[in-house]
Short mmCIF file of C-alpha atoms and ligand atoms in Angstrom, two decimals:
data_model
loop_
_atom_site.label_atom_id
_atom_site.label_comp_id
_atom_site.label_asym_id
_atom_site.label_seq_id
_atom_site.Cartn_x
_atom_site.Cartn_y
_atom_site.Cartn_z
CA UNK A 1 -51.46 -39.81 42.64
CA UNK A 2 -48.29 -40.64 44.48
CA UNK A 3 -47.34 -44.08 45.75
CA UNK A 4 -50.78 -45.56 45.77
CA UNK A 5 -50.30 -48.53 43.80
CA UNK A 6 -47.78 -51.13 44.48
CA UNK A 7 -48.71 -51.92 48.07
CA UNK A 8 -46.32 -49.54 49.86
CA UNK A 9 -47.24 -48.26 53.26
CA UNK A 10 -48.85 -44.83 53.23
CA UNK A 11 -45.86 -43.58 55.34
CA UNK A 12 -43.28 -44.74 52.74
CA UNK A 13 -45.51 -43.47 50.06
CA UNK A 14 -45.63 -40.09 51.59
CA UNK A 15 -41.80 -39.90 52.08
CA UNK A 16 -41.38 -41.00 48.52
CA UNK A 17 -43.90 -38.43 47.34
CA UNK A 18 -41.96 -35.73 49.46
CA UNK A 19 -38.66 -36.84 47.91
CA UNK A 20 -40.24 -36.88 44.49
CA UNK A 21 -41.44 -33.47 45.10
CA UNK A 22 -37.98 -32.24 46.08
CA UNK A 23 -36.53 -33.73 42.93
CA UNK A 24 -39.38 -34.38 40.69
CA UNK A 25 -37.18 -35.18 37.73
CA UNK A 26 -35.16 -37.77 39.61
CA UNK A 27 -37.22 -39.63 42.25
CA UNK A 28 -34.57 -40.77 44.90
CA UNK A 29 -35.54 -44.42 44.44
CA UNK A 30 -34.50 -43.95 40.71
CA UNK A 31 -31.54 -41.80 41.35
CA UNK A 32 -28.79 -44.48 41.34
CA UNK A 33 -30.14 -46.29 38.28
CA UNK A 34 -31.04 -43.35 36.23
CA UNK A 35 -28.65 -40.67 37.43
CA UNK A 36 -26.17 -41.47 34.65
CA UNK A 37 -28.95 -41.41 32.02
CA UNK A 38 -30.67 -38.30 33.36
CA UNK A 39 -27.82 -36.14 34.63
CA UNK A 40 -25.48 -37.22 31.84
CA UNK A 41 -27.48 -35.22 29.19
CA UNK A 42 -27.79 -32.24 31.63
CA UNK A 43 -24.00 -32.30 32.08
CA UNK A 44 -23.50 -32.56 28.34
CA UNK A 45 -25.84 -29.61 27.93
CA UNK A 46 -23.86 -27.59 30.37
CA UNK A 47 -20.51 -28.60 28.74
CA UNK A 48 -21.97 -27.70 25.24
CA UNK A 49 -23.11 -24.30 26.38
CA UNK A 50 -19.67 -23.72 27.93
CA UNK A 51 -18.08 -24.81 24.64
CA UNK A 52 -20.43 -22.40 22.77
CA UNK A 53 -19.21 -19.61 25.07
CA UNK A 54 -15.63 -20.54 24.49
CA UNK A 55 -16.18 -20.54 20.71
CA UNK A 56 -17.72 -17.05 21.03
CA UNK A 57 -14.78 -15.69 23.03
CA UNK A 58 -12.44 -17.31 20.65
CA UNK A 59 -14.00 -15.79 17.65
CA UNK A 60 -14.29 -12.42 19.45
CA UNK A 61 -10.55 -12.32 20.15
CA UNK A 62 -9.72 -13.45 16.62
CA UNK A 63 -11.76 -10.65 15.16
CA UNK A 64 -10.14 -8.25 17.61
CA UNK A 65 -6.70 -9.44 16.59
CA UNK A 66 -7.67 -9.06 12.86
CA UNK A 67 -8.99 -5.60 13.51
CA UNK A 68 -5.69 -4.74 15.08
CA UNK A 69 -3.65 -6.24 12.29
CA UNK A 70 -5.54 -4.53 9.60
CA UNK A 71 -6.06 -1.32 11.61
CA UNK A 72 -2.89 0.13 9.89
CA UNK A 73 -4.53 0.02 6.53
CA UNK A 74 -7.79 1.33 7.76
CA UNK A 75 -6.14 4.12 9.57
CA UNK A 76 -3.97 5.00 6.58
CA UNK A 77 -6.93 4.90 4.23
CA UNK A 78 -8.81 6.98 6.98
CA UNK A 79 -11.15 7.80 4.41
CA UNK A 80 -12.37 4.25 4.51
CA UNK A 81 -15.51 5.03 6.17
CA UNK A 82 -16.08 7.80 3.69
CA UNK A 83 -15.33 5.28 0.95
CA UNK A 84 -17.75 2.80 2.29
CA UNK A 85 -20.48 5.38 2.70
CA UNK A 86 -19.69 6.64 -0.83
CA UNK A 87 -19.76 3.08 -2.13
CA UNK A 88 -23.18 2.23 -0.72
CA UNK A 89 -24.67 5.51 -2.16
CA UNK A 90 -22.67 5.43 -5.40
CA UNK A 91 -23.04 1.74 -6.07
CA UNK A 92 -26.80 2.16 -6.09
CA UNK A 93 -26.44 4.90 -8.60
CA UNK A 94 -23.88 3.12 -10.76
CA UNK A 95 -24.39 -0.54 -10.11
CA UNK A 96 -22.63 -1.63 -13.26
CA UNK A 97 -19.36 0.36 -13.10
CA UNK A 98 -16.57 -2.10 -13.00
CA UNK A 99 -13.10 -0.78 -11.79
CA UNK A 100 -11.27 -3.60 -13.64
CA UNK A 101 -12.11 -3.37 -17.27
CA UNK A 102 -10.15 -6.19 -18.77
CA UNK A 103 -6.60 -5.41 -20.06
CA UNK A 104 -6.61 -5.50 -23.86
CA UNK A 105 -4.81 -8.35 -25.15
CA UNK A 106 -1.18 -7.30 -25.78
CA UNK A 107 -1.08 -8.85 -29.20
CA UNK A 108 -3.82 -6.62 -30.61
CA UNK A 109 -2.67 -3.61 -28.66
CA UNK A 110 0.90 -3.84 -29.80
CA UNK A 111 1.05 -5.80 -33.06
CA UNK A 112 4.18 -7.77 -33.24
CA UNK A 113 7.01 -7.16 -35.47
CA UNK A 114 7.46 -5.31 -37.54
CA UNK A 115 4.72 -2.75 -36.49
CA UNK A 116 3.29 -1.04 -39.45
CA UNK A 117 2.98 2.58 -39.14
CA UNK A 118 -0.65 2.24 -37.84
CA UNK A 119 -2.25 4.92 -35.76
CA UNK A 120 -2.07 4.50 -32.02
CA UNK A 121 -4.84 2.20 -30.72
CA UNK A 122 -7.42 3.99 -28.90
CA UNK A 123 -6.51 4.22 -25.22
CA UNK A 124 -8.52 2.06 -22.81
CA UNK A 125 -11.48 4.00 -21.68
CA UNK A 126 -10.85 5.58 -18.26
CA UNK A 127 -13.71 6.42 -16.11
CA UNK A 128 -14.14 10.08 -15.38
CA UNK A 129 -12.35 11.39 -12.25
CA UNK A 130 -14.43 13.37 -9.91
CA UNK A 131 -12.14 16.17 -9.08
CA UNK A 132 -11.38 19.80 -10.03
CA UNK A 133 -8.68 19.10 -12.59
CA UNK A 134 -6.33 21.95 -13.45
CA UNK A 135 -6.37 22.65 -17.12
CA UNK A 136 -4.17 20.29 -19.11
CA UNK A 137 -1.96 21.62 -21.74
CA UNK A 138 -2.30 19.93 -25.10
CA UNK A 139 0.08 17.13 -25.26
CA UNK A 140 2.47 16.79 -28.24
CA UNK A 141 1.51 14.49 -30.99
CA UNK A 142 1.50 10.80 -29.79
CA UNK A 143 4.58 8.66 -30.52
CA UNK A 144 4.11 5.58 -32.85
CA UNK A 145 2.90 2.46 -31.12
CA UNK A 146 5.46 0.99 -28.79
CA UNK A 147 7.17 -1.97 -30.31
CA UNK A 148 7.30 -3.97 -27.09
CA UNK A 149 4.96 -4.03 -24.11
CA UNK A 150 7.56 -5.81 -22.04
CA UNK A 151 7.16 -8.59 -19.77
CA UNK A 152 7.17 -9.44 -15.92
CA UNK A 153 8.78 -12.47 -14.54
CA UNK A 154 9.32 -13.67 -10.97
CA UNK A 155 12.63 -13.97 -9.18
CA UNK A 156 13.82 -14.86 -5.71
CA UNK A 157 11.44 -13.79 -2.95
CA UNK A 158 12.38 -11.37 -0.21
CA UNK A 159 12.68 -13.02 3.23
CA UNK A 160 10.05 -10.73 4.91
CA UNK A 161 6.60 -9.85 3.58
CA UNK A 162 6.85 -5.99 3.22
CA UNK A 163 4.48 -3.24 2.35
CA UNK A 164 4.89 0.52 2.60
CA UNK A 165 8.65 0.17 2.28
CA UNK A 166 11.04 2.54 0.65
CA UNK A 167 13.28 1.18 -2.17
CA UNK A 168 16.49 2.64 -3.63
CA UNK A 169 18.92 0.98 -6.05
CA UNK A 170 22.68 1.30 -5.51
CA UNK A 171 24.82 -0.71 -7.94
CA UNK A 172 23.46 -4.32 -8.02
CA UNK A 173 21.87 -3.90 -4.58
CA UNK A 174 18.36 -2.68 -3.71
CA UNK A 175 17.91 -1.24 -0.22
CA UNK A 176 14.64 -1.93 1.25
CA UNK A 177 13.61 0.51 4.14
CA UNK A 178 10.82 -1.31 5.91
CA UNK A 179 7.75 0.83 6.64
CA UNK A 180 5.38 -1.94 7.61
CA UNK A 181 3.54 -1.59 10.83
CA UNK A 182 5.90 -2.13 13.69
CA UNK A 183 8.97 -2.87 11.43
CA UNK A 184 12.06 -0.64 11.29
CA UNK A 185 14.41 -2.74 9.52
CA UNK A 186 16.71 -2.11 6.55
CA UNK A 187 17.36 -4.90 4.01
CA UNK A 188 19.68 -5.22 1.07
CA UNK A 189 18.68 -7.44 -1.79
CA UNK A 190 21.35 -8.56 -4.21
CA UNK A 191 19.75 -8.59 -7.67
CA UNK A 192 22.47 -11.00 -8.86
CA UNK A 193 22.03 -13.79 -6.29
CA UNK A 194 18.51 -12.95 -5.04
CA UNK A 195 19.78 -13.02 -1.50
CA UNK A 196 18.61 -10.61 1.12
CA UNK A 197 20.52 -9.35 4.00
CA UNK A 198 19.47 -7.41 7.09
CA UNK A 199 21.42 -4.33 7.84
CA UNK A 200 21.50 -1.75 10.69
CA UNK A 201 17.88 -0.98 11.80
CA UNK A 202 16.50 2.55 11.40
CA UNK A 203 16.93 4.82 14.47
CA UNK A 204 13.20 4.86 14.98
CA UNK A 205 10.05 3.42 13.55
CA UNK A 206 8.85 5.35 10.61
CA UNK A 207 5.94 4.77 8.08
CA UNK A 208 4.71 6.85 5.14
CA UNK A 209 8.12 8.49 4.80
CA UNK A 210 9.88 9.61 1.64
CA UNK A 211 13.18 7.93 0.76
CA UNK A 212 15.92 9.22 -1.43
CA UNK A 213 19.36 8.23 -2.36
CA UNK A 214 22.22 10.68 -2.82
CA UNK A 215 26.00 10.43 -2.54
CA UNK A 216 25.84 6.77 -1.19
CA UNK A 217 23.49 8.08 1.61
CA UNK A 218 19.82 6.97 2.03
CA UNK A 219 17.57 9.71 3.48
CA UNK A 220 14.44 8.79 5.34
CA UNK A 221 12.50 12.01 5.53
CA UNK A 222 9.31 12.71 7.56
CA UNK A 223 6.60 10.08 7.73
CA UNK A 224 4.79 8.97 10.70
CA UNK A 225 6.36 7.79 14.05
CA UNK A 226 3.19 6.48 15.69
CA UNK A 227 0.71 3.78 15.31
CA UNK A 228 -1.76 2.37 17.94
CA UNK A 229 -4.75 3.84 19.45
CA UNK A 230 -6.25 6.06 18.36
CA UNK A 231 -5.29 4.89 14.95
CA UNK A 232 -4.18 8.06 13.34
CA UNK A 233 -0.85 8.89 11.83
CA UNK A 234 1.35 11.60 13.37
CA UNK A 235 3.51 13.57 10.93
CA UNK A 236 7.07 14.12 11.92
CA UNK A 237 9.68 16.45 10.54
CA UNK A 238 12.70 14.46 11.57
CA UNK A 239 15.13 13.06 9.10
CA UNK A 240 17.52 10.15 9.45
CA UNK A 241 20.25 9.31 6.94
CA UNK A 242 21.88 5.98 6.37
CA UNK A 243 25.65 5.82 5.17
CA UNK A 244 25.91 2.85 2.84
CA UNK A 245 29.70 2.53 3.26
CA UNK A 246 29.72 2.37 7.08
CA UNK A 247 26.20 0.79 7.72
CA UNK A 248 25.49 3.56 10.21
CA UNK A 249 22.24 5.62 10.61
CA UNK A 250 22.40 9.16 12.03
CA UNK A 251 19.81 12.07 12.53
CA UNK A 252 20.21 15.00 10.28
CA UNK A 253 18.58 18.37 10.16
CA UNK A 254 14.72 18.31 10.32
CA UNK A 255 12.13 19.52 7.73
CA UNK A 256 10.56 22.93 8.15
CA UNK A 257 7.15 21.30 8.02
CA UNK A 258 5.91 18.10 9.56
CA UNK A 259 5.07 15.81 6.60
CA UNK A 260 3.82 12.29 6.02
CA UNK A 261 2.75 10.68 2.81
CA UNK A 262 5.23 13.00 0.95
CA UNK A 263 7.37 11.94 -2.05
CA UNK A 264 11.14 12.63 -2.71
CA UNK A 265 13.45 12.95 -5.64
CA UNK A 266 17.03 13.88 -6.15
CA UNK A 267 18.30 16.33 -8.74
CA UNK A 268 21.73 17.80 -9.13
CA UNK A 269 22.78 16.34 -5.71
CA UNK A 270 19.85 17.93 -3.88
CA UNK A 271 17.09 16.12 -2.20
CA UNK A 272 13.57 17.35 -2.64
CA UNK A 273 10.57 16.56 -0.49
CA UNK A 274 7.21 17.24 -1.97
CA UNK A 275 3.74 17.43 -0.78
CA UNK A 276 2.26 15.07 1.80
CA UNK A 277 0.04 16.08 4.65
CA UNK A 278 1.02 17.82 8.00
CA UNK A 279 0.09 17.05 11.57
CA UNK A 280 -3.21 18.94 11.19
CA UNK A 281 -4.11 16.78 8.25
CA UNK A 282 -3.73 19.68 5.74
CA UNK A 283 -2.73 18.42 2.47
CA UNK A 284 0.54 19.98 1.23
CA UNK A 285 1.63 21.35 -2.18
CA UNK A 286 4.91 22.82 -0.82
CA UNK A 287 8.44 21.75 -1.58
CA UNK A 288 11.54 21.57 0.61
CA UNK A 289 15.00 21.24 -0.61
CA UNK A 290 18.01 19.70 1.16
CA UNK A 291 21.51 20.51 0.19
CA UNK A 292 23.53 17.64 1.71
CA UNK A 293 26.62 19.75 1.81
CA UNK A 294 25.02 22.26 4.14
CA UNK A 295 22.66 19.86 5.74
CA UNK A 296 19.84 22.58 5.62
CA UNK A 297 16.30 22.04 4.51
CA UNK A 298 15.14 25.15 2.60
CA UNK A 299 11.29 25.61 2.28
CA UNK A 300 10.83 26.89 -1.25
CA UNK A 301 8.51 29.90 -1.65
CA UNK A 302 4.77 29.52 -2.36
CA UNK A 303 5.44 30.28 -6.07
CA UNK A 304 7.20 26.84 -6.10
CA UNK A 305 4.15 25.00 -4.82
CA UNK A 306 2.52 22.29 -6.94
CA UNK A 307 -0.93 23.19 -8.56
CA UNK A 308 -2.39 20.09 -6.77
CA UNK A 309 -1.77 19.45 -3.26
CA UNK A 310 -1.40 15.76 -2.73
CA UNK A 311 -0.14 12.80 -0.64
CA UNK A 312 0.91 9.36 -1.48
CA UNK A 313 2.00 10.57 -4.87
CA UNK A 314 5.39 9.48 -6.57
CA UNK A 315 8.28 11.54 -7.71
CA UNK A 316 11.28 10.77 -9.86
CA UNK A 317 13.75 12.99 -11.61
CA UNK A 318 14.58 12.67 -15.28
CA UNK A 319 16.98 15.00 -17.08
CA UNK A 320 16.73 18.42 -15.39
CA UNK A 321 13.17 18.11 -14.19
CA UNK A 322 11.24 16.44 -11.31
CA UNK A 323 8.03 14.59 -12.34
CA UNK A 324 5.33 14.07 -9.64
CA UNK A 325 2.37 11.75 -10.63
CA UNK A 326 -0.86 10.70 -8.91
CA UNK A 327 -1.62 10.41 -5.28
CA UNK A 328 -4.66 11.51 -3.33
CA UNK A 329 -5.88 15.03 -3.88
CA UNK A 330 -7.17 17.48 -1.34
CA UNK A 331 -10.89 16.03 -1.55
CA UNK A 332 -9.69 12.79 -0.18
CA UNK A 333 -10.06 9.95 -1.00
CA UNK A 334 -10.09 11.32 -4.63
CA UNK A 335 -7.25 9.72 -6.46
CA UNK A 336 -5.32 11.66 -9.14
CA UNK A 337 -3.97 10.98 -12.48
CA UNK A 338 -2.35 14.44 -12.60
CA UNK A 339 1.30 14.83 -13.46
CA UNK A 340 3.28 17.93 -12.77
CA UNK A 341 6.85 18.75 -13.70
CA UNK A 342 9.11 20.83 -11.59
CA UNK A 343 11.96 22.89 -13.04
CA UNK A 344 14.45 23.78 -10.25
CA UNK A 345 15.99 26.54 -12.46
CA UNK A 346 12.80 28.63 -12.58
CA UNK A 347 11.23 26.95 -9.29
CA UNK A 348 7.90 26.46 -11.06
CA UNK A 349 5.72 23.52 -11.86
CA UNK A 350 4.04 22.73 -15.21
CA UNK A 351 1.18 20.39 -15.72
CA UNK A 352 1.97 17.54 -18.16
CA UNK A 353 -0.02 14.84 -19.80
CA UNK A 354 -1.95 12.85 -17.14
CA UNK A 355 -1.52 9.15 -16.58
CA UNK A 356 -4.08 6.89 -18.23
CA UNK A 357 -5.00 5.65 -14.79
CA UNK A 358 -5.49 7.58 -11.45
CA UNK A 359 -3.51 5.89 -8.86
CA UNK A 360 -1.84 6.43 -5.52
CA UNK A 361 0.66 4.26 -3.68
CA UNK A 362 2.09 2.93 -6.86
CA UNK A 363 5.48 1.82 -8.02
CA UNK A 364 7.62 4.22 -10.11
CA UNK A 365 10.97 3.88 -11.61
CA UNK A 366 13.07 5.76 -14.21
CA UNK A 367 14.07 3.55 -17.08
CA UNK A 368 16.51 4.12 -19.92
CA UNK A 369 15.59 6.45 -22.79
CA UNK A 370 14.04 9.30 -20.68
CA UNK A 371 11.11 7.03 -19.52
CA UNK A 372 9.23 6.70 -16.45
CA UNK A 373 7.50 3.37 -15.58
CA UNK A 374 4.37 3.64 -13.18
CA UNK A 375 2.90 0.22 -12.02
CA UNK A 376 0.09 -0.74 -9.94
CA UNK A 377 -1.26 1.36 -7.09
CA UNK A 378 -4.75 2.00 -5.65
CA UNK A 379 -7.77 4.06 -6.63
CA UNK A 380 -10.45 5.34 -4.22
CA UNK A 381 -12.42 7.44 -6.67
CA UNK A 382 -16.06 6.70 -6.56
CA UNK A 383 -15.95 4.69 -9.91
CA UNK A 384 -13.11 2.55 -8.41
CA UNK A 385 -15.01 1.46 -5.38
CA UNK A 386 -16.20 -2.24 -5.80
CA UNK A 387 -18.04 -3.90 -3.00
CA UNK A 388 -17.21 -1.11 -0.68
CA UNK A 389 -13.49 -1.39 -1.32
CA UNK A 390 -11.01 0.71 -3.27
CA UNK A 391 -9.46 -0.94 -6.31
CA UNK A 392 -5.95 -2.13 -6.58
CA UNK A 393 -4.40 -1.99 -10.01
CA UNK A 394 -2.03 -4.38 -12.00
CA UNK A 395 -1.96 -1.95 -14.89
CA UNK A 396 1.38 -0.39 -16.00
CA UNK A 397 2.10 2.64 -18.14
CA UNK A 398 5.21 4.27 -19.32
CA UNK A 399 5.85 8.02 -19.79
CA UNK A 400 8.19 9.35 -22.40
CA UNK A 401 9.49 12.74 -21.41
CA UNK A 402 10.27 13.60 -25.04
CA UNK A 403 6.88 12.91 -26.27
CA UNK A 404 4.94 13.89 -23.07
CA UNK A 405 2.87 10.68 -23.64
CA UNK A 406 1.84 7.80 -21.55
CA UNK A 407 1.58 4.33 -23.17
CA UNK A 408 0.29 1.08 -21.66
CA UNK A 409 2.76 -1.71 -20.85
CA UNK A 410 2.45 -5.33 -19.89
CA UNK A 411 0.44 -5.49 -16.63
CA UNK A 412 1.92 -6.68 -13.22
CA UNK A 413 1.26 -10.41 -12.69
CA UNK A 414 -1.16 -9.36 -9.95
CA UNK A 415 -2.75 -6.17 -8.53
CA UNK A 416 -0.35 -4.43 -6.07
CA UNK A 417 -0.02 -1.33 -4.08
CA UNK A 418 2.18 0.00 -1.48
CA UNK A 419 5.24 -1.73 -2.98
CA UNK A 420 8.58 -0.61 -4.09
CA UNK A 421 10.22 -0.33 -7.59
CA UNK A 422 13.69 0.38 -8.72
CA UNK A 423 15.66 0.14 -11.93
CA UNK A 424 18.66 -2.17 -11.81
CA UNK A 425 20.63 -2.69 -15.01
CA UNK A 426 18.46 -4.71 -17.15
CA UNK A 427 15.18 -4.41 -15.53
CA UNK A 428 12.69 -2.92 -13.02
CA UNK A 429 12.41 -4.76 -9.76
CA UNK A 430 9.14 -4.69 -7.82
CA UNK A 431 9.21 -5.75 -4.23
CA UNK A 432 6.41 -6.88 -1.97
CA UNK A 433 3.42 -4.71 -1.43
CA UNK A 434 -0.14 -5.30 -0.71
CA UNK A 435 -2.57 -7.68 -2.58
CA UNK A 436 -6.14 -6.63 -2.97
CA UNK A 437 -8.50 -7.40 -0.13
CA UNK A 438 -9.65 -10.99 0.22
CA UNK A 439 -13.22 -11.86 0.86
CA UNK A 440 -12.78 -10.87 4.63
CA UNK A 441 -11.43 -7.47 3.65
CA UNK A 442 -7.84 -8.47 4.62
CA UNK A 443 -4.82 -7.08 2.81
CA UNK A 444 -1.80 -9.34 2.94
CA UNK A 445 1.75 -8.14 2.32
CA UNK A 446 3.73 -10.16 -0.23
CA UNK A 447 7.28 -11.45 -0.38
CA UNK A 448 7.26 -11.60 -4.15
CA UNK A 449 9.86 -9.97 -6.38
CA UNK A 450 8.95 -9.22 -9.93
CA UNK A 451 11.25 -8.12 -12.66
CA UNK A 452 10.08 -6.19 -15.74
CA UNK A 453 12.21 -6.22 -18.84
CA UNK A 454 11.62 -4.63 -22.27
CA UNK A 455 13.86 -4.95 -25.37
CA UNK A 456 13.66 -1.08 -25.84
CA UNK A 457 15.72 -0.56 -22.60
CA UNK A 458 18.59 -2.90 -23.76
CA UNK A 459 20.14 -5.55 -21.55
CA UNK A 460 22.72 -3.15 -20.10
CA UNK A 461 20.87 0.06 -20.30
CA UNK A 462 21.58 2.45 -17.55
CA UNK A 463 18.90 4.75 -15.98
CA UNK A 464 19.50 8.43 -16.51
CA UNK A 465 22.34 9.89 -14.43
CA UNK A 466 19.98 11.85 -12.47
CA UNK A 467 17.70 8.92 -11.63
CA UNK A 468 16.03 9.50 -8.45
CA UNK A 469 14.90 7.13 -5.73
CA UNK A 470 11.21 6.11 -5.79
CA UNK A 471 9.40 7.02 -2.60
CA UNK A 472 8.12 5.21 0.29
CA UNK A 473 4.71 5.32 1.52
C1 NAG B 501 29.41 12.61 0.07
O1 NAG B 501 29.62 11.86 1.26
C2 NAG B 501 30.95 12.02 1.79
C3 NAG B 501 30.92 10.88 2.87
O2 NAG B 501 29.73 10.76 3.53
C4 NAG B 501 31.28 13.38 2.14
O3 NAG B 501 32.49 13.37 2.75
C5 NAG B 501 31.02 14.28 0.95
O4 NAG B 501 31.23 15.54 1.31
C6 NAG B 501 29.69 14.04 0.30
N1 NAG B 501 29.54 14.78 -0.87
C7 NAG B 501 28.69 15.72 -1.10
C8 NAG B 501 28.65 16.36 -2.54
O5 NAG B 501 27.69 15.91 -0.35
C1 NAG B 502 7.02 -16.15 -2.70
O1 NAG B 502 6.06 -15.32 -1.89
C2 NAG B 502 4.75 -15.60 -2.26
C3 NAG B 502 3.96 -14.54 -1.63
O2 NAG B 502 4.37 -14.09 -0.45
C4 NAG B 502 4.45 -16.93 -1.89
O3 NAG B 502 3.09 -17.35 -2.17
C5 NAG B 502 5.29 -17.96 -2.62
O4 NAG B 502 5.09 -19.19 -2.18
C6 NAG B 502 6.78 -17.60 -2.25
N1 NAG B 502 7.62 -18.33 -3.19
C7 NAG B 502 8.71 -19.00 -2.66
C8 NAG B 502 9.47 -19.87 -3.63
O5 NAG B 502 8.95 -19.04 -1.54
#
């Protein structure tokens, strides 16, 4: 076969054959001429496979980074696996349930002036909530339809994207206590200029804490001091307090129970911390009360426990009561619409009219006229799971303590949860928070600030004297 034709000597032919056998692809006598053609593609193939390996490494580290970045949310919603499993099973049973029925057009819902004394439009149907609901007392007769659903507008952004932060208003300023992963900053937002200033940082990292303002001091109570591996929250009982006049933080006396995901309100100069879950993941219904004058937290007796243990609920004080709404109930990740009212004089809770929407991690603010505005939030009930993810609301409702009724208000410009709200003369400010997940399942924190106004509040309306701070997550 080899070397026969061409007149080469048998010896040379044998050598060439040997060489060819050594390197059958590139016979020596071709090597110089063809190496560049033959080895070139081989080198290119090698380089291509190295590039493919590099791309895989790159993609792997990017996904690891993303996993880290969004681990906080997954950890917090530690029922995520449960949710996903639920979703897969429930979706197959209820494939057509939609968590976002369209908001009714405001015009038809709230006929514009002058509103005739028509009966209240039927409330938007709310999907049944799978939980053991305590019996609800009959609510008083509904108020006439509200004259103004109000409106949301945008104003100057905050300088850092925040979520899970605590928000309290003091004069024209709103203090933002950052609870975002790894952030322990305090900011002050000027509602007149839209400028944000960074103040003294917290003494330690906290998330899922409760925040309350009393006597020009901001209490950051309980929460979690830990994130990382394994991704679980660790409840703490420590409490730090910020003195607005001196811009100084200090530690103050600790809670009786380690609590995270609690909510807080201030009534008659006392700070209350309510519910949450402890370091053994027990859901709490208990209440502790701080008298700033003595600096002692008093655990109220069991008779002062809420009917529904819950975490990531919201609390505000109006008049001589504290109202607690929503959150996650004991059979996590069930989300509650239940509202309870605490009377400190008797130390007991009453169940009030439920919200029209089950929500946790929502914005709450007291507004003039004995009203409470509840906005946005998240729902992880089975009927709220869409594509394996919990729903995030844009809808807004307002409670009247006089009528014990909830009515729908103009929705937020976008769905949001883990944001903070506060009333500052003239409007309710909503800061930052999480948007719904994008296609990759990522939740991004926002820098946006929205302001809600409503003619029924008046331009210079003041919140009730006992207005309490909204809570942090
Ligand atoms: C309010 O704070 C000031 C200064 O921090 C303190 O002197 C005063 O006793 C506090 N008042 C009450 C009622 O706690
Ligand atoms: C405000 O923040 C949002 C979301 O974080 C961003 O999309 C928008 O561009 C910001 N607007 C301004 C004026 O910076």
